[in-house]
Coordinates of C-alpha atoms in Angstrom, one line a residue:
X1 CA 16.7 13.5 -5.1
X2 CA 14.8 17.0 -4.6
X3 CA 14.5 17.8 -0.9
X4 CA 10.7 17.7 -1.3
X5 CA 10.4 14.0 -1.1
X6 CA 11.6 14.5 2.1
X7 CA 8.3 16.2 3.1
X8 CA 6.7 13.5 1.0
X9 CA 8.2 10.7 2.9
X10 CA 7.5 12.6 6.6
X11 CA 3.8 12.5 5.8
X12 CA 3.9 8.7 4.9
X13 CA 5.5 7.7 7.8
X14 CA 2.7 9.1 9.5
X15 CA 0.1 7.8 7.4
X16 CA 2.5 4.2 7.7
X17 CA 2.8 4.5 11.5
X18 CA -1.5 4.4 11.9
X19 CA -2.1 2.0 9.3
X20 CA -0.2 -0.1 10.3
X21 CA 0.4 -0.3 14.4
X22 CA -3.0 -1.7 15.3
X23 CA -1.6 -4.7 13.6
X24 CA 0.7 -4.7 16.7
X25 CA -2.4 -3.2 19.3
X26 CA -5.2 -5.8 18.5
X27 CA -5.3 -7.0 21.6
X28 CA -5.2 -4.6 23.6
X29 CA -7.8 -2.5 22.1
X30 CA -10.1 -5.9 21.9
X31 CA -9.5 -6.5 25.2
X32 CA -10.8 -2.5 26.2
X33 CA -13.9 -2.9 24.7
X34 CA -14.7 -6.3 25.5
X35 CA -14.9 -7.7 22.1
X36 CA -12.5 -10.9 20.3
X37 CA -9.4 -10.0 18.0
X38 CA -11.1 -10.9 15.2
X39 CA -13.6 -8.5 15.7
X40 CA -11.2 -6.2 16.3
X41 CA -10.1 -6.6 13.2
X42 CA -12.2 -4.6 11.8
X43 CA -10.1 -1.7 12.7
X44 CA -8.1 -2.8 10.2
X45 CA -10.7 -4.1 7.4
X46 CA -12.8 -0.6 8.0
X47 CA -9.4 1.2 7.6
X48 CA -8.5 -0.1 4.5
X49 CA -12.0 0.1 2.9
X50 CA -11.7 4.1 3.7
X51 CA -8.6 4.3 1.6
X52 CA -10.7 1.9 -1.1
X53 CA -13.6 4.2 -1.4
X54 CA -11.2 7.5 -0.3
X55 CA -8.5 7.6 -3.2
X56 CA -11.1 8.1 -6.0
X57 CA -13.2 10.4 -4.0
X58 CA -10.6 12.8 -2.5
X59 CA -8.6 12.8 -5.8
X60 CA -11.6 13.4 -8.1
X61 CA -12.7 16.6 -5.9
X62 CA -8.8 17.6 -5.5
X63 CA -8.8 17.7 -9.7
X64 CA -9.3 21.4 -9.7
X65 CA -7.2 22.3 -6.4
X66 CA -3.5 23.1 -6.6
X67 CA -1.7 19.5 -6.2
X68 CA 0.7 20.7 -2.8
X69 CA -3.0 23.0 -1.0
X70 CA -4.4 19.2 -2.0
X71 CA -2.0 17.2 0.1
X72 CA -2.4 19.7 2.9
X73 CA -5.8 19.3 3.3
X74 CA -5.3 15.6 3.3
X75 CA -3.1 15.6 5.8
X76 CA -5.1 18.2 8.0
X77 CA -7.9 15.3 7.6
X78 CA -5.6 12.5 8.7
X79 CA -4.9 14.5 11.8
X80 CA -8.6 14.6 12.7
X81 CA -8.9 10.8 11.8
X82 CA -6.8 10.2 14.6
X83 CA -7.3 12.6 17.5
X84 CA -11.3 10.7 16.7
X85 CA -9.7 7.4 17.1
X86 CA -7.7 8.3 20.8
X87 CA -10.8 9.9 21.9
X88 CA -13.3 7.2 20.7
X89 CA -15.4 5.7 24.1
X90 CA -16.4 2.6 22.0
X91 CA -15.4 0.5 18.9
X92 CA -18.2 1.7 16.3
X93 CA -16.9 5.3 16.6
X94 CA -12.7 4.8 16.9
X95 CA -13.6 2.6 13.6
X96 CA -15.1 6.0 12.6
X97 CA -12.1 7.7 13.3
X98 CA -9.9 5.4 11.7
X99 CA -12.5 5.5 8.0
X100 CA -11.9 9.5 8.7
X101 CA -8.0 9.5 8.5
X102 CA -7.7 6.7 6.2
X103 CA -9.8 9.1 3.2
X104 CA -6.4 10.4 3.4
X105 CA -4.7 7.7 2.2
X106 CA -4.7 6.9 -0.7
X107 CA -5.0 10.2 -2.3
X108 CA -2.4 11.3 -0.6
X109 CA -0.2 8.9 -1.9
X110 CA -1.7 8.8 -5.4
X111 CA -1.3 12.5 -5.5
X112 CA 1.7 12.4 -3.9
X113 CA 3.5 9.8 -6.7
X114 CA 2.1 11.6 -9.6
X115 CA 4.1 15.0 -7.4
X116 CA 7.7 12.5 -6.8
X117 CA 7.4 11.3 -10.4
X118 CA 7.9 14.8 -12.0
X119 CA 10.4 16.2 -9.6
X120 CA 13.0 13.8 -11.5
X121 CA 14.1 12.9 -15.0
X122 CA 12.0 10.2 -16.5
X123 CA 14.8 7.3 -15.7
X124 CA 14.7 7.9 -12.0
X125 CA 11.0 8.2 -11.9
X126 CA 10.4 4.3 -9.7
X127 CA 13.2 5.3 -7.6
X128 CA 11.4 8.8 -6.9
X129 CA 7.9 6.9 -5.7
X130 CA 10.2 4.5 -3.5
X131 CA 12.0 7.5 -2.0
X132 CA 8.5 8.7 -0.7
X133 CA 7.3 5.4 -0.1
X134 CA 10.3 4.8 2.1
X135 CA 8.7 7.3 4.9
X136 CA 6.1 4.1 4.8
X137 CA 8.5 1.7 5.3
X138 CA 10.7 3.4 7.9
X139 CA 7.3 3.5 10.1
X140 CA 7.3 -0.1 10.2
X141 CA 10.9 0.0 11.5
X142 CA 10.4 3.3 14.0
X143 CA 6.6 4.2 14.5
X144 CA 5.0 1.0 14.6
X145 CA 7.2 -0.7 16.9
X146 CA 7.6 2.4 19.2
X147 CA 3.4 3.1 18.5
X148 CA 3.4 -0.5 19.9
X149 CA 5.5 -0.1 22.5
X150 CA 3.7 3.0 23.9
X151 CA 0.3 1.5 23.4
X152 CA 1.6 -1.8 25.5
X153 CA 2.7 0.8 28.4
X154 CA 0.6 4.0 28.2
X155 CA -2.0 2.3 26.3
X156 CA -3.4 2.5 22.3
X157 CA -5.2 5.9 22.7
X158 CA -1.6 7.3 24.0
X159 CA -0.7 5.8 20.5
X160 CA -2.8 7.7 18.4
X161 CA -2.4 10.5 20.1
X162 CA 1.2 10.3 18.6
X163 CA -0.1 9.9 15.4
X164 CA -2.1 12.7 14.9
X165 CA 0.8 14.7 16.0
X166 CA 3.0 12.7 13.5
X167 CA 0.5 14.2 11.0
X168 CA 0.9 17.9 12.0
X169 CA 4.4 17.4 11.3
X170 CA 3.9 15.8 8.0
X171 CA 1.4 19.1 7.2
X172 CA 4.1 21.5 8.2
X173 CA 7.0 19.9 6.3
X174 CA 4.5 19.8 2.5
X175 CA 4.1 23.4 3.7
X176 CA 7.2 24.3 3.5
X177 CA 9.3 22.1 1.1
X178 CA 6.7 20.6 -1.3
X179 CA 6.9 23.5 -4.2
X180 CA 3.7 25.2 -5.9
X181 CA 3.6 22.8 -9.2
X182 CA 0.6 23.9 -11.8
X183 CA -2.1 22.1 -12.1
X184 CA -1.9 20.4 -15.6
X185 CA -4.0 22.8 -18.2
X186 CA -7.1 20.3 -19.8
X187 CA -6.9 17.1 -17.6
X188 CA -10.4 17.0 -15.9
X189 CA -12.4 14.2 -14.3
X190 CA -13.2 12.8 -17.9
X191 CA -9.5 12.4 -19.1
X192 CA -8.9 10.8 -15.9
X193 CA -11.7 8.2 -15.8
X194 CA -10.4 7.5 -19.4
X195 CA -7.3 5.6 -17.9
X196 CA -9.5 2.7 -16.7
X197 CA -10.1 1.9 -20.0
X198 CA -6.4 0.2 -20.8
X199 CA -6.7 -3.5 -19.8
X200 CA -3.4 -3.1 -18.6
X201 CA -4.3 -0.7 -16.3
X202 CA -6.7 -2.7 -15.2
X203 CA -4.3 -6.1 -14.7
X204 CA -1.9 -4.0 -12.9
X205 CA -4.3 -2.4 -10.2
X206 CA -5.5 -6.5 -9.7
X207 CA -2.3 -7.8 -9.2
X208 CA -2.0 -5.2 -6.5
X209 CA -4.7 -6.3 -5.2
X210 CA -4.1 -9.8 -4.1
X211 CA -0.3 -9.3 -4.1
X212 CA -0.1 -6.8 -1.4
X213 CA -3.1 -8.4 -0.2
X214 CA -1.2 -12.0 0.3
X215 CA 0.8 -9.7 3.0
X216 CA -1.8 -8.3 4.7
X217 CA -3.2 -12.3 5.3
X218 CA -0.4 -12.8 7.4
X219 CA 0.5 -10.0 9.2
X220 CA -2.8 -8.4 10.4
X221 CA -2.9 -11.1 12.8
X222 CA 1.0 -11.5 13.3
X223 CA 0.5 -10.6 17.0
X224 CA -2.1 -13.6 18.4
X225 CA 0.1 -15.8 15.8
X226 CA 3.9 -15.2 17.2
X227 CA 2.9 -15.3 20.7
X228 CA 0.1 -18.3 20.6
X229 CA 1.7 -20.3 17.9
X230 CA 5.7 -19.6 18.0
X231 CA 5.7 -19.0 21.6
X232 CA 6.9 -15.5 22.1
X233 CA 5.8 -12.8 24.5
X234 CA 3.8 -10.8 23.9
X235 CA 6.3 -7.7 24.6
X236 CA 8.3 -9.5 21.5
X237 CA 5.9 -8.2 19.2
X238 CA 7.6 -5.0 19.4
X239 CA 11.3 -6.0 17.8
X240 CA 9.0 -8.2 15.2
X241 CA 7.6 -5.4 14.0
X242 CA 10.7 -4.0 13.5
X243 CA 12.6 -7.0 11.8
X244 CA 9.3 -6.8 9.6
X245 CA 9.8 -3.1 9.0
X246 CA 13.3 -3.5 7.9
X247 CA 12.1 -6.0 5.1
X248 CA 10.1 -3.6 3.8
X249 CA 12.4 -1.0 3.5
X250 CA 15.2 -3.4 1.9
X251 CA 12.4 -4.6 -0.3
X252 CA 11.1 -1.2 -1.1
X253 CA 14.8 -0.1 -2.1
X254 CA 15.5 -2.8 -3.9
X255 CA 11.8 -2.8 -5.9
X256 CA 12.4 0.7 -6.7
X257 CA 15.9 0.1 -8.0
X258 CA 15.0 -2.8 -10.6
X259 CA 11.6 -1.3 -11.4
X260 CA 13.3 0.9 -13.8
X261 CA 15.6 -1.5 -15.4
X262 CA 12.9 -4.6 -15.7
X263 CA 10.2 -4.0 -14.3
X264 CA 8.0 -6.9 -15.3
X265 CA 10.5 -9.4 -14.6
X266 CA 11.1 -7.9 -10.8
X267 CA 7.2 -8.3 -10.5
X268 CA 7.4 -12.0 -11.7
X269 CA 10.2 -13.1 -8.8
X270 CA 8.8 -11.0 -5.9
X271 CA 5.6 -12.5 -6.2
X272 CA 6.5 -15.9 -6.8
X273 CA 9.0 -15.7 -4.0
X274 CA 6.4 -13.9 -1.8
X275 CA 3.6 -16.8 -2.5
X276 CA 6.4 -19.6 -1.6
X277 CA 7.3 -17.5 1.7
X278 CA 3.7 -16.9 2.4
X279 CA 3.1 -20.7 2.1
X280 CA 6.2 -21.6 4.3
X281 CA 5.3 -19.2 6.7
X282 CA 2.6 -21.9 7.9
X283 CA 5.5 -24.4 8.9
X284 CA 8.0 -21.7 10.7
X285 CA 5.6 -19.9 13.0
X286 CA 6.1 -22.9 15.2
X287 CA 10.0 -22.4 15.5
X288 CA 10.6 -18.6 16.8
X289 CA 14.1 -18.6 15.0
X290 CA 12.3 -19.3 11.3
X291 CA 9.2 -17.2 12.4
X292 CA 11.4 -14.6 12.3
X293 CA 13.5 -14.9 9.7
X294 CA 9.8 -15.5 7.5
X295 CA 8.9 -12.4 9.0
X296 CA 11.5 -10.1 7.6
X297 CA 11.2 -12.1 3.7
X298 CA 7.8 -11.5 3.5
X299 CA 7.8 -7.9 4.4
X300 CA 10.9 -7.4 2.1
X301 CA 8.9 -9.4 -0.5
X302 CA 5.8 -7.8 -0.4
X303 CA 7.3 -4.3 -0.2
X304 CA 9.6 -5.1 -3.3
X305 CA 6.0 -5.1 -5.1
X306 CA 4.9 -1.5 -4.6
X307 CA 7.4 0.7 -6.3
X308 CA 7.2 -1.4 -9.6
X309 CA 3.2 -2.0 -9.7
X310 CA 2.4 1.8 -9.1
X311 CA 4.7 2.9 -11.3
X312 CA 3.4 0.2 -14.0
X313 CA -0.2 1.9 -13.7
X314 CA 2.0 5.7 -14.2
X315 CA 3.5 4.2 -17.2
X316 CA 0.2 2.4 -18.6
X317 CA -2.1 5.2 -17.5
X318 CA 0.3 8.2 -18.9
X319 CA -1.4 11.3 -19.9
X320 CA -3.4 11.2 -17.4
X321 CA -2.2 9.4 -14.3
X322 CA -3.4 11.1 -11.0
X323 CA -6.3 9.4 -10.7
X324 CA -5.2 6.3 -11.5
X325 CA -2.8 6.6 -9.4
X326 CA -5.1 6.8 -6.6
X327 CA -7.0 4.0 -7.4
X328 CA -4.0 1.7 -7.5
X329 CA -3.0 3.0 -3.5
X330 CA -6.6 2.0 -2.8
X331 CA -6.2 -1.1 -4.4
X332 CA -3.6 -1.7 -2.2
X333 CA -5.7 -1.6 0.4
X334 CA -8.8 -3.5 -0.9
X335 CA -6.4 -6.5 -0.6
X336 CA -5.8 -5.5 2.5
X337 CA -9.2 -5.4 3.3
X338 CA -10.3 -8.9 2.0
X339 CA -7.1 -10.2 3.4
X340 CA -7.7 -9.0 7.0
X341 CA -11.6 -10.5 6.2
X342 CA -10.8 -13.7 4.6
X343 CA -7.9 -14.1 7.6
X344 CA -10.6 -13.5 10.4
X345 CA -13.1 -16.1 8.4
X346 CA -10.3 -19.1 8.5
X347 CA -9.2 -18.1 12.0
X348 CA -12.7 -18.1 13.3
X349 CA -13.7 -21.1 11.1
X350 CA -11.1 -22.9 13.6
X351 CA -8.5 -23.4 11.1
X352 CA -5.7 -22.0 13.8
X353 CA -3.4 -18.8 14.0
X354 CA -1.3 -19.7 10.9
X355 CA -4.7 -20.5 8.6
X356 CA -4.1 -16.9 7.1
X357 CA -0.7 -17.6 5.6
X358 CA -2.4 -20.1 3.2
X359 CA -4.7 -17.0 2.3
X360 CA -2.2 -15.4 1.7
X361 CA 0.1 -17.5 -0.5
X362 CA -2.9 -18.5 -2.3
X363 CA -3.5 -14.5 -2.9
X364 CA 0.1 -13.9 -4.1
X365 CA 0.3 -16.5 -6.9
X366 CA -2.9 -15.9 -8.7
X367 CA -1.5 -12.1 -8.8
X368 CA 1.6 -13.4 -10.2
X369 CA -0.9 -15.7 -12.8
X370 CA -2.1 -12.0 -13.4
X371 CA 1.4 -10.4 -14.0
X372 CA 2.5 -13.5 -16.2
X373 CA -0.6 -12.9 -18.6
X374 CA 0.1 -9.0 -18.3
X375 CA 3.8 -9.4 -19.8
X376 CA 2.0 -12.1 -22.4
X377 CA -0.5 -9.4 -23.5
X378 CA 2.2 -6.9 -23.6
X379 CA 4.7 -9.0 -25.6
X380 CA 1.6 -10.3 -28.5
X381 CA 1.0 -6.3 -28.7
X382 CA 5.0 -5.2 -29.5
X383 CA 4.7 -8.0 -32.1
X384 CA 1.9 -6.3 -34.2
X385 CA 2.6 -5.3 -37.2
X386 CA 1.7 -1.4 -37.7
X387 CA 0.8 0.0 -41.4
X388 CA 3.0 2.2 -42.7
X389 CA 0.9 5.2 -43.4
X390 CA -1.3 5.3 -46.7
X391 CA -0.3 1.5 -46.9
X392 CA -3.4 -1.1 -47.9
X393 CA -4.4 -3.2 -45.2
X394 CA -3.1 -6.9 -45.7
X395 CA -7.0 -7.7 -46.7
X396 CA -6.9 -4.8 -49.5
X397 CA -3.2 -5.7 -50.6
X398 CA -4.6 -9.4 -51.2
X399 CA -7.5 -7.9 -53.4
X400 CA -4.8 -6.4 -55.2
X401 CA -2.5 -9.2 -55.6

C-alpha cells in the first residue's frame, strides 16, 4: 500500500478520536453545564448533522481545488472545530464548535476515498478505503479510550485540546506524503450531481444509513448503559471503549478484505449478524461478561459495513464519484444522527438504558431488507437481454415474423 494512506489514516484518527470520545464523556460534560445526558446528546446528534449537511457542501466548493490543498483546508477547519469546543463556556457554543470541525468530515473522507481508491490497482481498491479508514478505527482502540481517560482526570476540554492538536498532525502528514494528483479534466458540479440519479446509488447510501445507524443506537449512550445497567464503574468505560475499538478494526479489516471478492454477500451477513447482536445486546447488558463480549461484535459488525457500502456507491457512481462519495460519509452519519435522536426519545420516554439497542436492531434489518432488494435489482438487470446492434427490437421482429 502507497505510504500516503498513511497520512490518510493519521488524519482519520483524528477526525475518529472527536467523533467519537464524547460517546465516552457524556457525563461529564452534562454534568458541567448542568444539563441531563440526553441533552447532552446533542453533542453527538449536532455533530453528525454537520458531517450530513458538510460532505455535499465542502466537496461541491472543493470541485475546482486541487484534491490534496482540499484535504488541507479541511483539516485546518477540523482543528478550529475543536480548539471552539475546549474553549466553549456553555453548551449552545461547544455544540458550535463541534458543527465547525465536523464540516470536515465527511468531505474529508469522501475526498479522501476517491484519493486511496486511485493510489492502487482496481482489485485492491476496498482494501485501499479500509487502510485509511483504519486510522478511524484505531481511534476507537487508542484516542478514544485515552481522550476518555484524560477527560475523566484532567477533564473533557483537556480532551479536545488533544484533538485539535491530533489534527495539526494529520495537516502536516497530507502535507507531506499525500502527492499532488490532477484534478480530473471535465467533472464539474453537474457530472457529479448526475450520480444521484442511479437507484443503486441511492439503495446503497440508505442502507448506510440505518446500518451504521443501528450502531450508533447503542453505543452513543454505551456509558449511562454499562455502568447503570451492567454494573460497571464508571472508570470501566475506558477499556470498553477499547474492546469496542478493536471490533471495529477486526471488522473493518475483514469488510475490506471480502468487499472485493463478494461484496454484496459480505453486506447481507454483517447486517443480519449486526441486527441479531443489536437485538441481543438488550439481554447481555445485564451480565458485564456478555456486555462485553456484545460490545466488541457489534463494533466488529458494524465496522465490517463501511469498506463494502462506500466502495458500492464508488463502483455504482463511477465516472464520477467524489461527490458521491461524500454524500455516503454523511450518510453515515445521518444514521448516526437519528440513531443518537431516536435513542434519547426511548430513553427519555422511560423505556430504560438498553431501550436503544431495539432501535438499533430494528435499524440494521430494514437496511439489510434494503441490501437484499439491491442485489435483487442487480441480478433482474444482468438478466436483460441487450440487442445486438442494428438488431429489431423483439416487438419489430414479431411484425416481421
Amino acid at each position: 500500500m502507497p505510504l500516503a494512506l498513511l497520512a490518510l489514516a493519521i488524519g482519520a484518527f483524528g477526525i475518529g478520536t472527536t467523533e467519537f470520545v464524547i460517546m465516552g464523556l457524556l457525563p461529564e460534560v452534562a454534568g458541567d453545564f448542568g444539563v441531563t445526558v440526553p441533552t447532552a446528546g446533542l453533542l453527538v446528534t449536532g455533530y453528525a448533522l454537520g458531517v450530513v449537511i458538510g460532505a455535499p457542501l465542502m466537496t461541491a466548493l472543493g470541485t475546482r481545488v486541487p484534491r490534496k490543498r482540499m484535504l488541507m483546508l479541511l483539516m485546518g477547519l477540523f482543528v478550529a472545530g475543536n480548539v471552539l469546543s475546549a474553549l466553549a463556556p456553555t453548551l449552545g457554543l461547544m455544540l458550535a464548535g463541534r458543527v465547525v470541525a465536523s464540516l470536515a468530515h465527511g468531505a474529508f473522507f469522501g475526498i479522501g476515498a476517491v484519493v486511496a481508491a486511485e493510489l492502487v490497482a482496481p482489485q485492491r481498491k476496498a482494501a485501499a478505503i479500509a487502510t485509511m479508514f483504519t486510522g478511524l478505527t484505531v481511534a476507537n482502540v487508542v484516542g478514544v479510550p485515552l481522550g476518555t481517560w484524560v477527560g475523566q482526570t484532567a477533564g473533557w476540554r483537556a480532551t479536545f485540546l488533544g484533538v485539535a492538536a491530533l489534527g495539526v498532525l494529520g495537516l502536516l502528514g497530507i502535507a507531506r506524503l499525500v502527492p499532488d494528483l490532477p484534478r480530473p479534466e471535465g467533472v464539474r458540479l453537474r457530472h457529479e450531481l448526475s450520480a444521484f440519479r442511479n437507484v443503486q446509488v441511492l439503495l446503497a447510501m440508505a442502507m448506510t444509513v440505518l446500518g451504521f445507524g443501528g450502531v450508533f443506537a447503542a453505543v452513543t449512550y454505551i456509558a449511562p448503559m454499562m455502568t447503570e445497567v451492567a454494573g460497571f464503574a464508571p472508570g470501566s468505560v475506558t477499556w470498553l471503549l477499547v474492546l469496542l475499538g478493536l471490533g471495529m478494526v477486526a471488522g473493518n479489516v475483514i469488510g475490506g478484505r471480502f468487499a472485493d471478492r463478494a461484496l454484496m454477500p459480505m453486506l447481507y451477513v454483517t447486517l443480519g449478524g449486526l441486527a441479531l447482536a443489536l437485538a441481543l445486546f438488550t439481554l447481555t447488558a445485564h451480565d458485564k461478561a456478555a456486555a462485553a463480549v456484545t460490545l466488541t461484535v457489534v463494533g466488529a459488525l458494524g465496522f465490517a459495513t463501511v469498506p463494502p457500502l462506500q466502495k458500492r456507491v464508488l463502483d455504482q457512481a463511477a465516472g464520477a464519484p467524489t461527490l458521491a462519495s461524500a454524500v455516503n460519509i454523511g450518510a453515515f452519519n445521518l444514521g448516526n444522527a437519528l440513531a443518537a435522536w431516536l435513542g434519547g426519545l426511548v430513553i427519555a420516554g422511560g423505556l430504560g438504558w438498553t431501550a436503544p439497542n431495539w432501535v438499533g436492531a430494528a435499524l440494521a434489518f430494514t437496511a439489510l431488507l434494503l441490501a437484499l432488494l439491491s442485489g435483487a435489482l442487480e441480478r433482474r438487470a444482468a438478466r436483460r437481454p441487450v440487442a445486438a446492434p442494428g438488431a429489431p427490437t423483439p416487438a419489430l421482429a414479431a411484425t416481421h415474423g
